Coordinates of C-alpha atoms and ligand atoms in Angstrom, one line a residue:
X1 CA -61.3 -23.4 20.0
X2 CA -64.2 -20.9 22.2
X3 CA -64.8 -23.8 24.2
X4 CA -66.0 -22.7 27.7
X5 CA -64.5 -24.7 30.7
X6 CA -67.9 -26.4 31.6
X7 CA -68.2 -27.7 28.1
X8 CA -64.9 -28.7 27.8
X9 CA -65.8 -30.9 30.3
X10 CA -68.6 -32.6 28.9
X11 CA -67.0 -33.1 25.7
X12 CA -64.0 -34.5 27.8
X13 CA -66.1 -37.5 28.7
X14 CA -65.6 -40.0 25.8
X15 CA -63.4 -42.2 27.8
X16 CA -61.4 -45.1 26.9
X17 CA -61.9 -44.1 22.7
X18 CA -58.2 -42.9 22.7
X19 CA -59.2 -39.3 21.0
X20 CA -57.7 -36.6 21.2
X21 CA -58.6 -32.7 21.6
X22 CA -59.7 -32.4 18.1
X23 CA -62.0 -34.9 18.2
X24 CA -65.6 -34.7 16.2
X25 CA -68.0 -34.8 19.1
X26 CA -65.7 -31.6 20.7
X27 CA -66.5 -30.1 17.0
X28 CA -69.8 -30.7 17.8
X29 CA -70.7 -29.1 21.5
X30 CA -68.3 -26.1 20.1
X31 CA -71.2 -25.1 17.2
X32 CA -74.1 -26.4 19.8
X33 CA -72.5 -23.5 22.5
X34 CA -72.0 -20.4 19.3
X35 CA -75.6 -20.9 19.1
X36 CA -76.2 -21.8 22.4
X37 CA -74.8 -18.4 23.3
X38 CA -76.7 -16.2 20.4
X39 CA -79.8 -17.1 21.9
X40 CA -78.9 -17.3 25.7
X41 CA -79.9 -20.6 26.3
X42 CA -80.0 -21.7 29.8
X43 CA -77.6 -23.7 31.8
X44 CA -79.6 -26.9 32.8
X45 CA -80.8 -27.3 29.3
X46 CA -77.3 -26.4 27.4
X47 CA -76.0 -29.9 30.3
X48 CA -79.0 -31.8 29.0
X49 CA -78.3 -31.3 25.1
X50 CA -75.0 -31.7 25.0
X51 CA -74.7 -35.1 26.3
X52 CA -75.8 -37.9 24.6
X53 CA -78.3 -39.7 26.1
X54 CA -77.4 -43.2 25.2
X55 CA -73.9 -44.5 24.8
X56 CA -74.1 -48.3 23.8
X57 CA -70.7 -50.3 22.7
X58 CA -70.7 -53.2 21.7
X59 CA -67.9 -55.8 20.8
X60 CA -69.2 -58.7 18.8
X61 CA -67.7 -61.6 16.7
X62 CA -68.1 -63.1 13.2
X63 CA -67.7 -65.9 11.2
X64 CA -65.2 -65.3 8.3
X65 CA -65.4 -67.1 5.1
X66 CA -62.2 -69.0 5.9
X67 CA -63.9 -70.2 9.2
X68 CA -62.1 -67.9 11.5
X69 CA -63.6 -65.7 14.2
X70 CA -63.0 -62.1 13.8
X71 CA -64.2 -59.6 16.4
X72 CA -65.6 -56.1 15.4
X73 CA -66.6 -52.9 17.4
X74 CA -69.6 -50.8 17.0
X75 CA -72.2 -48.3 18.6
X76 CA -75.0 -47.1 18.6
X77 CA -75.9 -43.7 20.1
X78 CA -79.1 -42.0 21.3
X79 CA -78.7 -38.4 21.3
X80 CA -82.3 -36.8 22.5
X81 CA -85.3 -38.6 22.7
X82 CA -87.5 -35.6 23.2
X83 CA -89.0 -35.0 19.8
X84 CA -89.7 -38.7 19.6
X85 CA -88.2 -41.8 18.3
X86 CA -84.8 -41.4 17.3
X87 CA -83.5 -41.8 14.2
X88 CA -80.4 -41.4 12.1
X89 CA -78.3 -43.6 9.6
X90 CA -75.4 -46.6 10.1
X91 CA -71.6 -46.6 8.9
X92 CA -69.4 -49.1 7.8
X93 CA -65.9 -47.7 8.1
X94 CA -62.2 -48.1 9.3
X95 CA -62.3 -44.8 11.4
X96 CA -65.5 -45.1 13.3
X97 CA -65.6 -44.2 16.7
X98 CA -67.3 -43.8 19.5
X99 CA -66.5 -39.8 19.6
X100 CA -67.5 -39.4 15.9
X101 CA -71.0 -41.7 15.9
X102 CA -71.8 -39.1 19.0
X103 CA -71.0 -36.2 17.0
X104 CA -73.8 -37.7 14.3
X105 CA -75.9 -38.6 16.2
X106 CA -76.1 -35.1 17.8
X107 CA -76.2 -33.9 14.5
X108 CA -79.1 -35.7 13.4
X109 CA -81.2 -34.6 16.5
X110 CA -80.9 -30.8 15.1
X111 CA -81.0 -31.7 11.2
X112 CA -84.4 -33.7 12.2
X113 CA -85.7 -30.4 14.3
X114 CA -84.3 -28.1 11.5
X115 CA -86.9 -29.9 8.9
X116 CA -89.6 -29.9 11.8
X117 CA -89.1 -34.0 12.0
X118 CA -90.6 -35.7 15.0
X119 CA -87.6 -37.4 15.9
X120 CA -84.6 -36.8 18.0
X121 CA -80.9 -38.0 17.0
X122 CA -79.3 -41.2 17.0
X123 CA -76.6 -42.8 14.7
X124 CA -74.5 -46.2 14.5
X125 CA -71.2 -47.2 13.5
X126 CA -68.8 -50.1 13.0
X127 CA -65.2 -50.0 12.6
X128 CA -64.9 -52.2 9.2
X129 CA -63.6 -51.7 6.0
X130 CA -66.7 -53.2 4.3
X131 CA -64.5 -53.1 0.9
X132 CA -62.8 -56.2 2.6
X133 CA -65.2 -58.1 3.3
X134 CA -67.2 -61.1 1.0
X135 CA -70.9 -60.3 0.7
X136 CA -71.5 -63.2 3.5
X137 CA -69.3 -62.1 5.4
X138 CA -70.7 -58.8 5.2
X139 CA -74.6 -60.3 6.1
X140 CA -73.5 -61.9 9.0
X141 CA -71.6 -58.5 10.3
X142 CA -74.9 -56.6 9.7
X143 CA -77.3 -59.3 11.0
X144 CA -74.3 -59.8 14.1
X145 CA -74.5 -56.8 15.2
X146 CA -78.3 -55.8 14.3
X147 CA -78.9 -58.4 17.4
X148 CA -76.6 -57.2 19.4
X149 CA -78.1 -53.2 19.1
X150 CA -81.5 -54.9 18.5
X151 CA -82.9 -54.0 22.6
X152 CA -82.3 -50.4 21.8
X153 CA -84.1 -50.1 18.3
X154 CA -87.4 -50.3 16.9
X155 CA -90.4 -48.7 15.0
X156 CA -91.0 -46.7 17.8
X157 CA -88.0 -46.8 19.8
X158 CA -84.5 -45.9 17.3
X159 CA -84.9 -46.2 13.3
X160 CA -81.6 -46.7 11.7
X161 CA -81.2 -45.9 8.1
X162 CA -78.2 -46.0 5.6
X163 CA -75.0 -44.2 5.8
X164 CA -71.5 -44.4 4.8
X165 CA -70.9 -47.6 3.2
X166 CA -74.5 -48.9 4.3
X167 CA -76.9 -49.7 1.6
X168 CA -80.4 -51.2 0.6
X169 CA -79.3 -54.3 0.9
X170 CA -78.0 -54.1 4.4
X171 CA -81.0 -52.3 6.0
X172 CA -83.2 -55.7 4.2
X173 CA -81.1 -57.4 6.5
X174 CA -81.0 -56.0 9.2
X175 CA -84.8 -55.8 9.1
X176 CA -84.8 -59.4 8.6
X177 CA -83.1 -59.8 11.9
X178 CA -84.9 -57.7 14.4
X179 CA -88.3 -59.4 12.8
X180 CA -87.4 -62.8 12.9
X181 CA -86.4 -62.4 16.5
X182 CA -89.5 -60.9 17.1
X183 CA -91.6 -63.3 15.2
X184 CA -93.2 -61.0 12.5
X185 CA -92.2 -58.7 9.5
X186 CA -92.0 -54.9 11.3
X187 CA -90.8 -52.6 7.9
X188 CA -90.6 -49.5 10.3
X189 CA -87.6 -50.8 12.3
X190 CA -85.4 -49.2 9.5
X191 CA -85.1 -46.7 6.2
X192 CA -84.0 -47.0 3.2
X193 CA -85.0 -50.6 2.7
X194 CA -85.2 -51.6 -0.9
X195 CA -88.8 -50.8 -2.6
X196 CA -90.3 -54.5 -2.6
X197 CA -89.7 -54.8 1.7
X198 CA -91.5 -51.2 1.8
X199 CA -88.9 -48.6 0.6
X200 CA -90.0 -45.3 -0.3
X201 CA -89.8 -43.9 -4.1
X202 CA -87.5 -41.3 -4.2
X203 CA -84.9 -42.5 -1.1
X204 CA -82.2 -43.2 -2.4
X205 CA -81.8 -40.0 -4.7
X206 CA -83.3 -38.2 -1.2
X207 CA -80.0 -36.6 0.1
X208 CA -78.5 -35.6 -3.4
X209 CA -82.2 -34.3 -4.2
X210 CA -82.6 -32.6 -1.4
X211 CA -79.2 -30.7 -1.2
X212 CA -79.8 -29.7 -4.9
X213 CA -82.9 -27.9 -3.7
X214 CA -80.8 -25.9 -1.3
X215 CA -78.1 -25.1 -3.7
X216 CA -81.1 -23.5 -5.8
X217 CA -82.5 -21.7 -2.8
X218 CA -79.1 -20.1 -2.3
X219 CA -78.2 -19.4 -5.5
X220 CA -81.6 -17.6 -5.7
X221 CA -80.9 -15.8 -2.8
X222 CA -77.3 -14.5 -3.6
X223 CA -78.3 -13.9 -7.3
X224 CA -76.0 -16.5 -8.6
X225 CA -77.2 -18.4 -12.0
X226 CA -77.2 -22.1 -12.0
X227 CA -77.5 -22.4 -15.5
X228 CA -73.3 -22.1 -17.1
X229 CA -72.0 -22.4 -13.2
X230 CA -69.7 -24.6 -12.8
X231 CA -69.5 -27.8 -10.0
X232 CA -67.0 -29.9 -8.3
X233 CA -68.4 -32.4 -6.1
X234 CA -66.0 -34.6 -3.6
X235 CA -67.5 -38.1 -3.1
X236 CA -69.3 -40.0 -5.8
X237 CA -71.3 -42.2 -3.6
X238 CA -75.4 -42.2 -3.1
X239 CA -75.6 -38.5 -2.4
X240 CA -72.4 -36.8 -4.4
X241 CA -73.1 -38.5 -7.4
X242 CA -77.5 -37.9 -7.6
X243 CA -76.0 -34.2 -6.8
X244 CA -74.0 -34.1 -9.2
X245 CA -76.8 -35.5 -12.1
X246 CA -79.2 -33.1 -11.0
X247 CA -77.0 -29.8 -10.9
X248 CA -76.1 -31.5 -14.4
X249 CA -80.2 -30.9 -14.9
X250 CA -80.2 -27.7 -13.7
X251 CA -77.5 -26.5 -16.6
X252 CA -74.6 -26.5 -14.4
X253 CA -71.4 -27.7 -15.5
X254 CA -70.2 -30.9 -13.0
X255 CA -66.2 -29.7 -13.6
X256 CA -64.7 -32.0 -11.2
X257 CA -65.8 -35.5 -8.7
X258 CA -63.9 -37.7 -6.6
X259 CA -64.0 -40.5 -4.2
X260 CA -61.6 -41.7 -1.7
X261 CA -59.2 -43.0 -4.4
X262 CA -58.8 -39.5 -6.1
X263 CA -60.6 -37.7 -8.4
X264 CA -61.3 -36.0 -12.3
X265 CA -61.4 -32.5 -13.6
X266 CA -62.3 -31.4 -16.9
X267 CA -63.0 -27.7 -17.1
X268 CA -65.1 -28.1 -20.1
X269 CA -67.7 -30.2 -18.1
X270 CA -67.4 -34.2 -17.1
X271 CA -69.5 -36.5 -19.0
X272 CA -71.0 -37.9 -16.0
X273 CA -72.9 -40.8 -17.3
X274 CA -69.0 -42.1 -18.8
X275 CA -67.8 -41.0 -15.2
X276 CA -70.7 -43.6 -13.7
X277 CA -69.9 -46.3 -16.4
X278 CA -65.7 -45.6 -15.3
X279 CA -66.5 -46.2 -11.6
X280 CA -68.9 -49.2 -12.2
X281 CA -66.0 -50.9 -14.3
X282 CA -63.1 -50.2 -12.2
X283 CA -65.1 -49.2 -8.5
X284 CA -63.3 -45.3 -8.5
X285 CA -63.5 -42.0 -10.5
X286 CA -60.3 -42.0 -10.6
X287 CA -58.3 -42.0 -13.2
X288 CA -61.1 -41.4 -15.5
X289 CA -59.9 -41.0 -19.3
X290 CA -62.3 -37.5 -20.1
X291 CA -60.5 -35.5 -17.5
X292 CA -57.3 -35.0 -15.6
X293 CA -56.2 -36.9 -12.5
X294 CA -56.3 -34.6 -9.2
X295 CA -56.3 -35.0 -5.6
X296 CA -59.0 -34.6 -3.0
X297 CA -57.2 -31.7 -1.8
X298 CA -57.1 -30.1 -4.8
X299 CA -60.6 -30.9 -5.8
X300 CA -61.4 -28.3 -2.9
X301 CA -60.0 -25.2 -4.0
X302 CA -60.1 -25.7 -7.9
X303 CA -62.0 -22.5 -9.6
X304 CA -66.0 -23.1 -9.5
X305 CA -69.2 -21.3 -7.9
X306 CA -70.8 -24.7 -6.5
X307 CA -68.8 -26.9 -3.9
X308 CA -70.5 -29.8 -2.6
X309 CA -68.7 -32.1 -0.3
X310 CA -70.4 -35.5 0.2
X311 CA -67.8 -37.2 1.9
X312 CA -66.2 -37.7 4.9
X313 CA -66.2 -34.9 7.9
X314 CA -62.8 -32.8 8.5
X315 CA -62.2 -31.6 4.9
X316 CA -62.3 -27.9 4.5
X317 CA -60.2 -26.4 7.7
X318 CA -58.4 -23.2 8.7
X319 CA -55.8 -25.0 6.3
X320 CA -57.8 -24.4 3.2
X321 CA -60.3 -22.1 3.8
X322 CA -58.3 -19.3 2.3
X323 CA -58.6 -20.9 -0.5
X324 CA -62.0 -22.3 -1.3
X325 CA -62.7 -20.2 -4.6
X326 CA -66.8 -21.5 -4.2
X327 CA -69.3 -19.0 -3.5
X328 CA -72.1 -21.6 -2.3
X329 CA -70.9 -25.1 -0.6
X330 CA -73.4 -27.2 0.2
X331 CA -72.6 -30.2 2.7
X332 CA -73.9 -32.9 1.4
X333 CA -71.8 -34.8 3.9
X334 CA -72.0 -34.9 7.8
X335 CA -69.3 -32.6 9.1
X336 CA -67.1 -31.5 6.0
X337 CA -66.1 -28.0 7.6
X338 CA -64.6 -27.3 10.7
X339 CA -65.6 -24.1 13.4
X340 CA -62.5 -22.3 12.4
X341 CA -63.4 -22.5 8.0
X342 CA -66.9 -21.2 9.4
X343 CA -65.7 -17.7 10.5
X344 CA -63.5 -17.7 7.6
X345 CA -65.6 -18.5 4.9
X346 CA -68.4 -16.4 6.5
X347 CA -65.7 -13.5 6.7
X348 CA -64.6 -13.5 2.9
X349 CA -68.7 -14.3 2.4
X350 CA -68.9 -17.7 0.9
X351 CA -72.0 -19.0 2.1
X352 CA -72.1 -22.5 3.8
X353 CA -75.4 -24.2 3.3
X354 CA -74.9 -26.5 6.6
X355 CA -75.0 -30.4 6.5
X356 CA -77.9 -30.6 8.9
X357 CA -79.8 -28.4 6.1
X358 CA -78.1 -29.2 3.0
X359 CA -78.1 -33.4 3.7
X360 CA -81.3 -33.1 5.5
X361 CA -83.6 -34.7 2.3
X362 CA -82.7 -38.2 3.1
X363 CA -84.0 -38.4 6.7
X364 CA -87.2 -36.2 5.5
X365 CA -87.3 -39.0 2.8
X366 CA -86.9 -41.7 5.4
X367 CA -89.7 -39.8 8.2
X368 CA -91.9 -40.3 4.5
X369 CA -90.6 -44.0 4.2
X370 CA -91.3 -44.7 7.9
X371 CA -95.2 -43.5 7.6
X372 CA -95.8 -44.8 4.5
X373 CA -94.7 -48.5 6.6
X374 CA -97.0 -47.4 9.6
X375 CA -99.5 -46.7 7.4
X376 CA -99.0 -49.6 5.1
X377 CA -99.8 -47.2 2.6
X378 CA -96.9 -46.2 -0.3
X379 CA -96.9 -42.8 -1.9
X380 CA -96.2 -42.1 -5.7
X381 CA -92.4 -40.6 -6.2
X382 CA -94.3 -37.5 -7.7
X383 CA -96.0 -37.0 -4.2
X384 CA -92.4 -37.9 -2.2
X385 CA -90.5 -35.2 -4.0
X386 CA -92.7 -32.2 -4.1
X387 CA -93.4 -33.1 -0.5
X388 CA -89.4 -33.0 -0.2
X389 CA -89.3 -29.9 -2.4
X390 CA -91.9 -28.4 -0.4
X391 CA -90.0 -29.0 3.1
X392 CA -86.5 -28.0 1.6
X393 CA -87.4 -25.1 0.4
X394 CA -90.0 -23.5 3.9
X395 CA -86.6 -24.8 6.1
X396 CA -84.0 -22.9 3.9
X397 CA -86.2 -19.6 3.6
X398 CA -86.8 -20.1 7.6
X399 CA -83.3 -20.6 8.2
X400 CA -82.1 -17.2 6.1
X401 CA -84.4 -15.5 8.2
X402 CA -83.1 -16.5 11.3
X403 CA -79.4 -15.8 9.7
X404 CA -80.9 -12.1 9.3
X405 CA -82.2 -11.7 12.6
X406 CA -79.3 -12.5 14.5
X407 CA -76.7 -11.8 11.9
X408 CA -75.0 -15.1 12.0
X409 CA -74.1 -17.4 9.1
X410 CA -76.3 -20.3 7.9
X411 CA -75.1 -23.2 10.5
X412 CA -75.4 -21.1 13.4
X413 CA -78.8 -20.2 12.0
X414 CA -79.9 -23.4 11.8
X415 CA -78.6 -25.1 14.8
X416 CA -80.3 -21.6 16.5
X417 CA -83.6 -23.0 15.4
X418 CA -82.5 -26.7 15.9
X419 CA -82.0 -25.8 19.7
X420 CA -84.8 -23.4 20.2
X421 CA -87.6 -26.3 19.2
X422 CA -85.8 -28.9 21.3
X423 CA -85.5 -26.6 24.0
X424 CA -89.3 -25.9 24.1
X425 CA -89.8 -29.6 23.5
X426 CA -87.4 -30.2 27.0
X427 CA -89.2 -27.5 28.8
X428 CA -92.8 -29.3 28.0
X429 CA -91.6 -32.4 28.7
X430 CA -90.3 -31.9 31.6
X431 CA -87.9 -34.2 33.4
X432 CA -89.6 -37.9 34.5
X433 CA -89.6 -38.8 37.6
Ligands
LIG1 N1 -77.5 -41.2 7.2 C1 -78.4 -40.1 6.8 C2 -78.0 -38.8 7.5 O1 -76.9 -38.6 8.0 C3 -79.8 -40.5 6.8 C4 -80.4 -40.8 8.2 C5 -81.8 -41.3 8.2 O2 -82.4 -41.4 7.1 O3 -82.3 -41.7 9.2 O4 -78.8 -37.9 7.5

């Protein structure tokens, strides 16, 4: 890893989270300092952005449906304040830690600066498999630890949003909990609420939407035709499977999905409405009747123009990268590829359309949700996805640019621009007191 010593340190200072070396927040300094170092940035600011600036932890318990007590950990991180509120989604999952919910929330500063968002980067986590949980028992974890978090949130303050494993349903209540202990309804605490409590049209398809828009932007700009290309997406959730329908749309043919239990591959196209219906009835893609059973692994290199990866960080690696046979991938997901499958993709010219561009519709969708609330004032889903459109499509063309310029691939582009903008944003600011 081109980790300078200096760095090394800083990303060294997660105590007491048991990680090791590899760890996602070390991921995440080593692409801040690649573009750090294409543009030269300077010392004091390169200490200031790659620390977080808020680290909370919290331990809290919870009232099982058996009566027991069980006791949960989560966090809640504040990356930079400087462009405004913070903002960024939380998870419900087994691996959460405090080393990866730093790494997000660090990406969410520059995939919020990337889009020309006024908001810095800020993302939660807590380490629960929700999948074991009743639906009480899963209100009184949200609402639990929405109070304990609640001192560092608000409209104006941190806006959480859903992620992995987070829903609709759970930001309703976790909005119910920071208003009721503040005495009145405040919609703006949180995104992605559902439509009646002040959700925005369009939201929930955001991310999927929004990545789709890049894929076309790429495909335009490598001369690659959408219509008889062929798909494979890896996670079926909220964003991998409104991908998947929409390059579907856009004549391409959806060869292969997957979730965390496995996944489907029919080179002659998935019948992705069956797929949906398959997953509703037994909750997995896998082992869907219209195609063949094949792992997540495999799902990665199978034969296709379009990879999207809309699950978990850490899947394509210096392990697999050889092998990726996709000419676009679009990261629908937070941290799918690792520094090392950069180079190497970049090298044999597969063209990563990076997660803090390619995912970026569903916090431009939730900066639309979180005006609209100000505001009081909802817009039609017509207005919320040309307005998306509109936003995807300036950020990819500026982001190619930059690419050009300093003849670096996509991510490095992008977090090149991400850093500039918070830089000058640092500089004017200035340090208080
Ligand atoms: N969790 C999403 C992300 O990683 C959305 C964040 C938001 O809408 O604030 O971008």
């Amino acid at each position: 890893m081109v980790v300078s010593a200096d760095v090394r340190d800083v990303a060294g200072m997660s105590e007491g989270t048991g990680e090791g070396s590899d760890d996602l927040f070390t991921v995440a300094v080593e692409q801040f300092t690649i573009a750090a170092d294409v543009i030269g940035l300077e010392d004091d600011l390169r200490g200031v952005m790659s620390h977080c600036q808020r680290e909370l932890t919290v331990h809290f318990p919870v009232e099982m449906d058996d009566g027991s007590v069980k006791v949960f950990a989560g966090h809640r991180v504040q990356h930079n304040s400087g462009p405004g509120p913070t903002k960024g989604g939380i998870r419900f999952h087994q691996s959460v830690t405090l080393s990866e919910v730093k790494a997000l929330a660090m990406w969410m500063t520059w995939k919020c600066a990337v889009v020309g968002l006024p908001f810095g980067g800020a993302k939660g986590g807590v380490q629960v498999d929700p999948k074991l949980l009743s639906q009480a028992e899963l209100q009184n974890l949200t609402r639990r630890y929405t109070a304990e978090i609640q001192p560092f949130i608000g409209p104006t303050v941190d806006i959480p949003a859903p992620d992995v494993n987070t829903n609709p349903q759970v930001m309703a209540w976790l909005m119910d909990t920071y208003s009721m202990n503040v005495g009145y309804s405040v919609p703006g605490v949180t995104t992605g609420k559902p439509l009646v409590l002040g959700g925005s049209a369009g939201r929930s398809e955001a991310t999927g939407r929004g990545c789709v828009f890049g894929i076309e932007e790429a495909a335009r700009h490598l001369g690659i035709p959408l219509v008889g290309s062929r798909t494979v997406v890896q996670g079926f959730g909220n964003a991998g499977s409104v991908a998947a329908r929409l390059m579907a749309e856009d004549g391409s043919k959806v060869v292969a999905v997957s979730d965390s239990r496995g996944g489907t591959y029919n080179p002659a196209g998935l019948d992705l409405d069956a797929v949906a219906r398959h997953k509703e009835r037994t909750g997995s893609v896998a082992k869907f009747s219209g195609g063949d059973t094949i792992s997540n692994s495999e799902l990665l290199v199978l034969d296709c123009e379009i990879l999207i990866p809309a699950a978990m960080e850490g899947q394509i690696t210096e392990d697999n990268a050889h092998d990726v046979k996709a000419r676009i991938i679009a990261e629908a997901a937070n941290g799918p590829t690792s520094p090392e499958a950069d180079r190497l993709l970049y090298e044999r010219g597969v063209v990563v359309v990076p997660d803090i561009l390619a995912n970026a519709g569903g916090v431009t969708v939730s900066y639309f949700e979180w005006v609209q609330a100000l505001q009081a004032f909802p817009w039609s889903e017509q207005q919320v996805n040309e307005r998306l459109r509109e936003i995807m499509r300036r950020s990819f063309a500026e982001v190619a640019g930059t690419a050009e310029t300093y003849g670096v691939h996509l991510r490095t582009a992008a977090l090149v621009r991400a850093i500039e903008r918070v830089a000058e944003i640092s500089r004017l600011r200035g340090i208080y007191p």
